[in-house]
Coordinates of C-alpha atoms in Angstrom, one line a residue:
M1 CA -52.4 -36.6 2.5
K2 CA -54.1 -33.1 2.3
D3 CA -56.1 -32.1 -0.6
Q4 CA -55.7 -28.5 -1.6
T5 CA -58.5 -27.7 -4.5
L6 CA -56.9 -24.9 -7.3
D7 CA -58.2 -21.9 -7.9
L8 CA -59.5 -21.9 -11.5
A9 CA -60.4 -19.1 -13.8
S10 CA -63.8 -19.6 -15.0
T11 CA -65.4 -17.9 -18.1
G12 CA -68.9 -16.6 -17.2
T13 CA -71.5 -15.6 -19.9
G14 CA -71.8 -11.5 -18.1
P15 CA -72.2 -8.7 -20.5
L16 CA -70.3 -8.2 -23.6
G17 CA -71.2 -4.3 -24.1
I18 CA -74.6 -4.7 -24.9
G19 CA -76.0 -8.0 -23.7
A20 CA -74.9 -11.3 -22.5
A21 CA -73.3 -13.7 -25.5
P22 CA -75.3 -16.5 -26.9
R23 CA -74.8 -19.8 -25.5
E24 CA -73.0 -20.9 -28.6
G25 CA -70.8 -18.3 -29.1
V26 CA -69.7 -18.9 -24.9
G27 CA -69.2 -22.2 -25.5
R28 CA -66.8 -21.3 -28.5
M29 CA -65.2 -18.9 -26.4
R30 CA -64.5 -21.6 -23.6
R31 CA -62.8 -23.8 -26.1
V32 CA -60.8 -21.1 -27.5
L33 CA -59.4 -20.5 -23.7
F34 CA -59.0 -24.0 -22.9
L35 CA -56.7 -24.2 -26.1
C36 CA -54.9 -21.4 -24.9
F37 CA -54.5 -23.1 -21.2
L38 CA -53.4 -26.1 -23.0
V39 CA -50.9 -24.5 -25.1
A40 CA -49.6 -22.7 -22.1
L41 CA -49.3 -25.5 -20.0
T42 CA -47.3 -28.0 -22.3
T43 CA -45.2 -25.1 -23.3
A44 CA -44.5 -23.8 -19.9
G45 CA -40.9 -23.0 -19.1
S46 CA -39.7 -23.8 -22.6
C47 CA -37.2 -21.1 -22.7
N48 CA -35.6 -22.6 -19.4
S49 CA -36.1 -26.6 -20.4
T50 CA -35.4 -29.4 -22.8
T51 CA -37.6 -31.6 -23.9
L52 CA -37.1 -35.1 -23.4
F53 CA -40.4 -36.5 -24.7
K54 CA -43.4 -35.0 -27.1
S55 CA -46.1 -36.7 -28.8
N56 CA -49.4 -35.2 -30.4
F57 CA -49.5 -38.4 -32.1
D58 CA -48.9 -36.7 -36.0
A59 CA -46.7 -39.0 -37.3
T60 CA -49.1 -42.0 -37.3
A61 CA -52.1 -42.3 -39.3
F62 CA -55.6 -42.9 -37.9
N63 CA -56.5 -46.1 -36.4
Q64 CA -52.9 -47.3 -36.3
P65 CA -50.7 -48.1 -33.2
P66 CA -48.5 -45.4 -32.3
S67 CA -45.6 -44.7 -34.0
P68 CA -42.3 -45.9 -32.3
T69 CA -40.4 -42.4 -33.5
Q70 CA -42.5 -39.6 -31.7
A71 CA -41.6 -36.0 -32.5
V72 CA -38.9 -36.4 -29.3
G73 CA -38.1 -39.6 -28.1
T74 CA -39.6 -43.1 -28.8
A75 CA -42.6 -45.1 -28.2
S76 CA -43.5 -48.9 -27.5
F77 CA -47.2 -50.3 -26.6
S78 CA -48.7 -53.9 -25.7
G79 CA -52.1 -55.3 -25.6
P80 CA -54.3 -57.2 -28.1
S81 CA -55.1 -55.8 -31.6
G82 CA -57.0 -52.7 -31.5
S83 CA -56.2 -51.9 -28.1
V84 CA -53.7 -49.0 -28.6
L85 CA -54.5 -47.0 -31.4
V86 CA -54.3 -43.1 -32.6
V87 CA -57.7 -42.5 -33.3
Q88 CA -59.8 -39.0 -34.3
A89 CA -60.5 -36.6 -31.2
P90 CA -63.3 -38.0 -28.8
P91 CA -66.9 -36.5 -28.3
N92 CA -66.5 -32.8 -26.6
A93 CA -62.6 -32.9 -27.6
S94 CA -61.9 -29.3 -29.1
P95 CA -59.4 -28.6 -31.1
P96 CA -59.9 -31.7 -33.7
A97 CA -56.7 -33.8 -33.2
K98 CA -55.4 -37.1 -33.3
W99 CA -55.7 -38.8 -29.8
L100 CA -54.1 -42.1 -28.5
R101 CA -57.1 -44.3 -27.3
I102 CA -56.4 -47.4 -24.9
T103 CA -59.1 -50.3 -24.6
R104 CA -58.6 -53.1 -22.3
P105 CA -61.2 -56.1 -23.4
N106 CA -62.3 -58.3 -20.7
D107 CA -59.2 -60.6 -20.6
P108 CA -56.9 -61.6 -17.9
A109 CA -54.3 -62.3 -20.2
Q110 CA -54.3 -59.1 -21.8
V111 CA -52.9 -55.4 -20.4
S112 CA -53.3 -52.5 -22.8
S113 CA -50.0 -49.9 -22.5
F114 CA -48.5 -47.5 -24.3
Q115 CA -44.6 -46.4 -23.1
G116 CA -43.2 -42.8 -23.8
K117 CA -39.4 -43.3 -23.4
L118 CA -37.7 -40.1 -23.0
T119 CA -34.5 -39.3 -25.2
R120 CA -31.9 -39.9 -22.2
Q121 CA -32.1 -40.9 -18.6
S122 CA -31.0 -37.6 -17.0
G123 CA -30.4 -38.3 -13.6
N124 CA -31.3 -35.8 -10.5
G125 CA -33.3 -32.9 -11.5
T126 CA -36.7 -31.7 -11.8
Y127 CA -38.9 -33.0 -14.6
V128 CA -42.7 -31.5 -16.1
F129 CA -45.0 -34.1 -17.5
S130 CA -48.0 -32.6 -18.9
T131 CA -51.1 -34.5 -21.0
A132 CA -54.8 -34.2 -21.8
L133 CA -57.2 -37.0 -20.9
F134 CA -60.5 -37.8 -21.7
I135 CA -62.2 -40.5 -19.9
P136 CA -65.6 -41.9 -20.4
T137 CA -68.6 -43.3 -18.0
G138 CA -68.7 -46.5 -18.1
N139 CA -65.1 -48.0 -17.3
S140 CA -65.0 -50.8 -14.8
G141 CA -61.8 -49.4 -13.1
P142 CA -59.2 -46.4 -13.5
A143 CA -57.2 -45.4 -16.2
T144 CA -53.7 -44.8 -15.1
I145 CA -50.5 -42.7 -15.6
Q146 CA -47.1 -44.2 -14.2
F147 CA -43.5 -43.0 -14.1
E148 CA -40.5 -45.7 -14.7
P149 CA -37.0 -46.5 -15.2
F150 CA -35.4 -45.5 -18.5
N151 CA -34.7 -49.2 -19.4
Q152 CA -38.0 -50.3 -18.4
P153 CA -39.5 -53.0 -20.6
I154 CA -42.7 -52.4 -21.9
S155 CA -43.6 -56.0 -20.9
N156 CA -42.8 -55.1 -17.1
P157 CA -45.6 -53.2 -16.0
V158 CA -43.8 -51.7 -12.6
G159 CA -42.9 -48.0 -11.8
F160 CA -42.2 -46.3 -8.8
L161 CA -45.3 -43.7 -9.0
H162 CA -48.3 -43.9 -10.6
F163 CA -51.8 -42.0 -10.2
D164 CA -55.4 -43.9 -11.1
F165 CA -57.9 -41.9 -12.5
M166 CA -61.3 -43.5 -11.0
P167 CA -64.3 -43.6 -12.4
D168 CA -66.3 -41.6 -9.7
G169 CA -63.8 -38.6 -11.1
H170 CA -61.5 -39.1 -8.1
V171 CA -57.2 -39.7 -8.2
R172 CA -55.9 -42.2 -6.1
I173 CA -51.9 -42.4 -5.7
D174 CA -50.2 -45.8 -5.7
D175 CA -53.0 -47.7 -4.8
D176 CA -53.4 -46.1 -1.6
Q177 CA -57.1 -45.3 -0.7
G178 CA -56.0 -42.6 1.8
T179 CA -54.4 -40.6 -0.8
T180 CA -57.6 -39.9 -2.9
F181 CA -58.1 -36.2 -4.0
G182 CA -59.4 -33.6 -6.5
T183 CA -62.0 -34.3 -9.1
F184 CA -62.4 -34.5 -13.1
P185 CA -65.0 -34.4 -15.0
L186 CA -66.5 -37.8 -17.0
N187 CA -66.7 -37.1 -20.8
Q188 CA -64.9 -33.9 -20.7
V189 CA -61.0 -33.1 -21.8
F190 CA -59.1 -32.3 -18.6
L191 CA -55.4 -31.3 -17.7
V192 CA -52.5 -33.0 -16.1
Q193 CA -49.7 -32.0 -14.8
V194 CA -46.9 -33.5 -13.0
T195 CA -44.0 -32.3 -11.4
L196 CA -41.1 -34.6 -10.6
N197 CA -38.3 -33.7 -8.3
I198 CA -36.0 -36.2 -8.1
N199 CA -33.1 -36.2 -6.0
D200 CA -31.1 -38.2 -3.6
T201 CA -32.8 -38.1 -0.4
S202 CA -36.5 -37.3 -1.0
P203 CA -37.7 -37.8 -5.0
N204 CA -41.2 -36.2 -4.7
A205 CA -44.0 -35.3 -7.0
R206 CA -46.8 -32.8 -7.2
I207 CA -49.9 -33.4 -9.7
I208 CA -52.4 -30.9 -10.5
L209 CA -55.5 -31.6 -12.0
S210 CA -57.2 -28.5 -14.2
G211 CA -60.0 -27.5 -17.2
A212 CA -63.3 -28.3 -17.8
G213 CA -64.0 -28.4 -14.3
A214 CA -61.3 -30.5 -12.8
S215 CA -59.2 -29.2 -10.1
G216 CA -56.8 -30.7 -7.2
Q217 CA -53.5 -30.7 -6.3
A218 CA -51.5 -33.5 -4.0
D219 CA -47.9 -34.0 -3.1
R220 CA -46.7 -37.6 -3.0
T221 CA -43.2 -38.6 -1.7
I222 CA -41.7 -41.7 -3.3
I223 CA -41.6 -44.5 -1.0
P224 CA -37.8 -45.6 0.2
P225 CA -37.4 -49.1 -1.5
L226 CA -38.5 -47.4 -4.9
R227 CA -36.1 -44.0 -5.0
P228 CA -33.5 -46.0 -6.6
Q229 CA -35.8 -46.4 -10.0
A230 CA -37.1 -42.6 -9.4
Q231 CA -33.3 -41.6 -9.9
Q232 CA -33.4 -43.6 -13.2
F233 CA -36.3 -41.7 -14.6
G234 CA -36.9 -42.3 -18.0
A235 CA -40.2 -43.4 -19.1
V236 CA -44.2 -42.9 -18.9
R237 CA -46.6 -45.4 -19.1
I238 CA -50.3 -44.7 -20.1
W239 CA -52.3 -47.7 -19.2
M240 CA -55.5 -49.8 -18.1
C241 CA -54.5 -52.8 -16.2
F242 CA -55.9 -56.1 -14.9
P243 CA -59.1 -56.4 -14.0
N244 CA -60.3 -53.2 -15.1
V245 CA -62.2 -52.6 -18.3
G246 CA -62.8 -49.9 -20.5
T247 CA -61.2 -47.3 -22.5
F248 CA -59.7 -43.8 -22.7
H249 CA -58.2 -41.1 -24.3
A250 CA -54.9 -39.3 -24.4
T251 CA -53.0 -36.4 -26.5
N252 CA -50.1 -33.9 -26.0
V253 CA -48.0 -36.0 -24.1
V254 CA -44.8 -33.8 -22.9
V255 CA -42.1 -34.4 -20.6
T256 CA -39.6 -31.9 -20.3
R257 CA -36.3 -31.2 -17.7
Q258 CA -35.9 -28.0 -16.2
S259 CA -32.8 -26.0 -16.3

């Protein structure tokens, strides 16, 4: 798969009138610009789209599992006690917010998953998923975002498409090493956007990484045996599966359907 790096705007430290900005001021400016970009990403096309799932986890108290009722849609989770919790923002995350933290222990009998279920199954169409991720160093395997049919139970961790965010800062599609693309920073917040084009003949997806030094774009066509599942799209899973051990954070999880 061809990897096409995105051209991303950067915030330099050039002169501001009479001299260069202090490093602290530049860092603050970068955080403000990143927030603006995040808002733009998660609300892009809102005038011509319908939100089918949305959560910034505000409805859940700190250090509690995510609420079944989200801002839009519903949620469920699986894993040992404390493995899927709403927590304070991880280091280097700005602005302060509630985040979903997923931790998988070294236990072959356990899988740690969060599943966001859309308000309905809407069939063929164009869907846009977005989220912010924070992946630290030290994980033994990838963090995963997966797309599933509407009636997929949390106990069945099989989807029609998934992306693995590898410990080396690259992304792999559907466990195919030949699809590895892009780059994202560890220990920093970055953004993920996936556009799903669900249709009868060739459902496909485009994934884009951006923000905080992340970059990369890749396209993926759903393999023929899984196309019927893609046409039933209605859930997103954020998880870490066996045999991987580690933790990561996600917030501002949104799925819209374009009109």
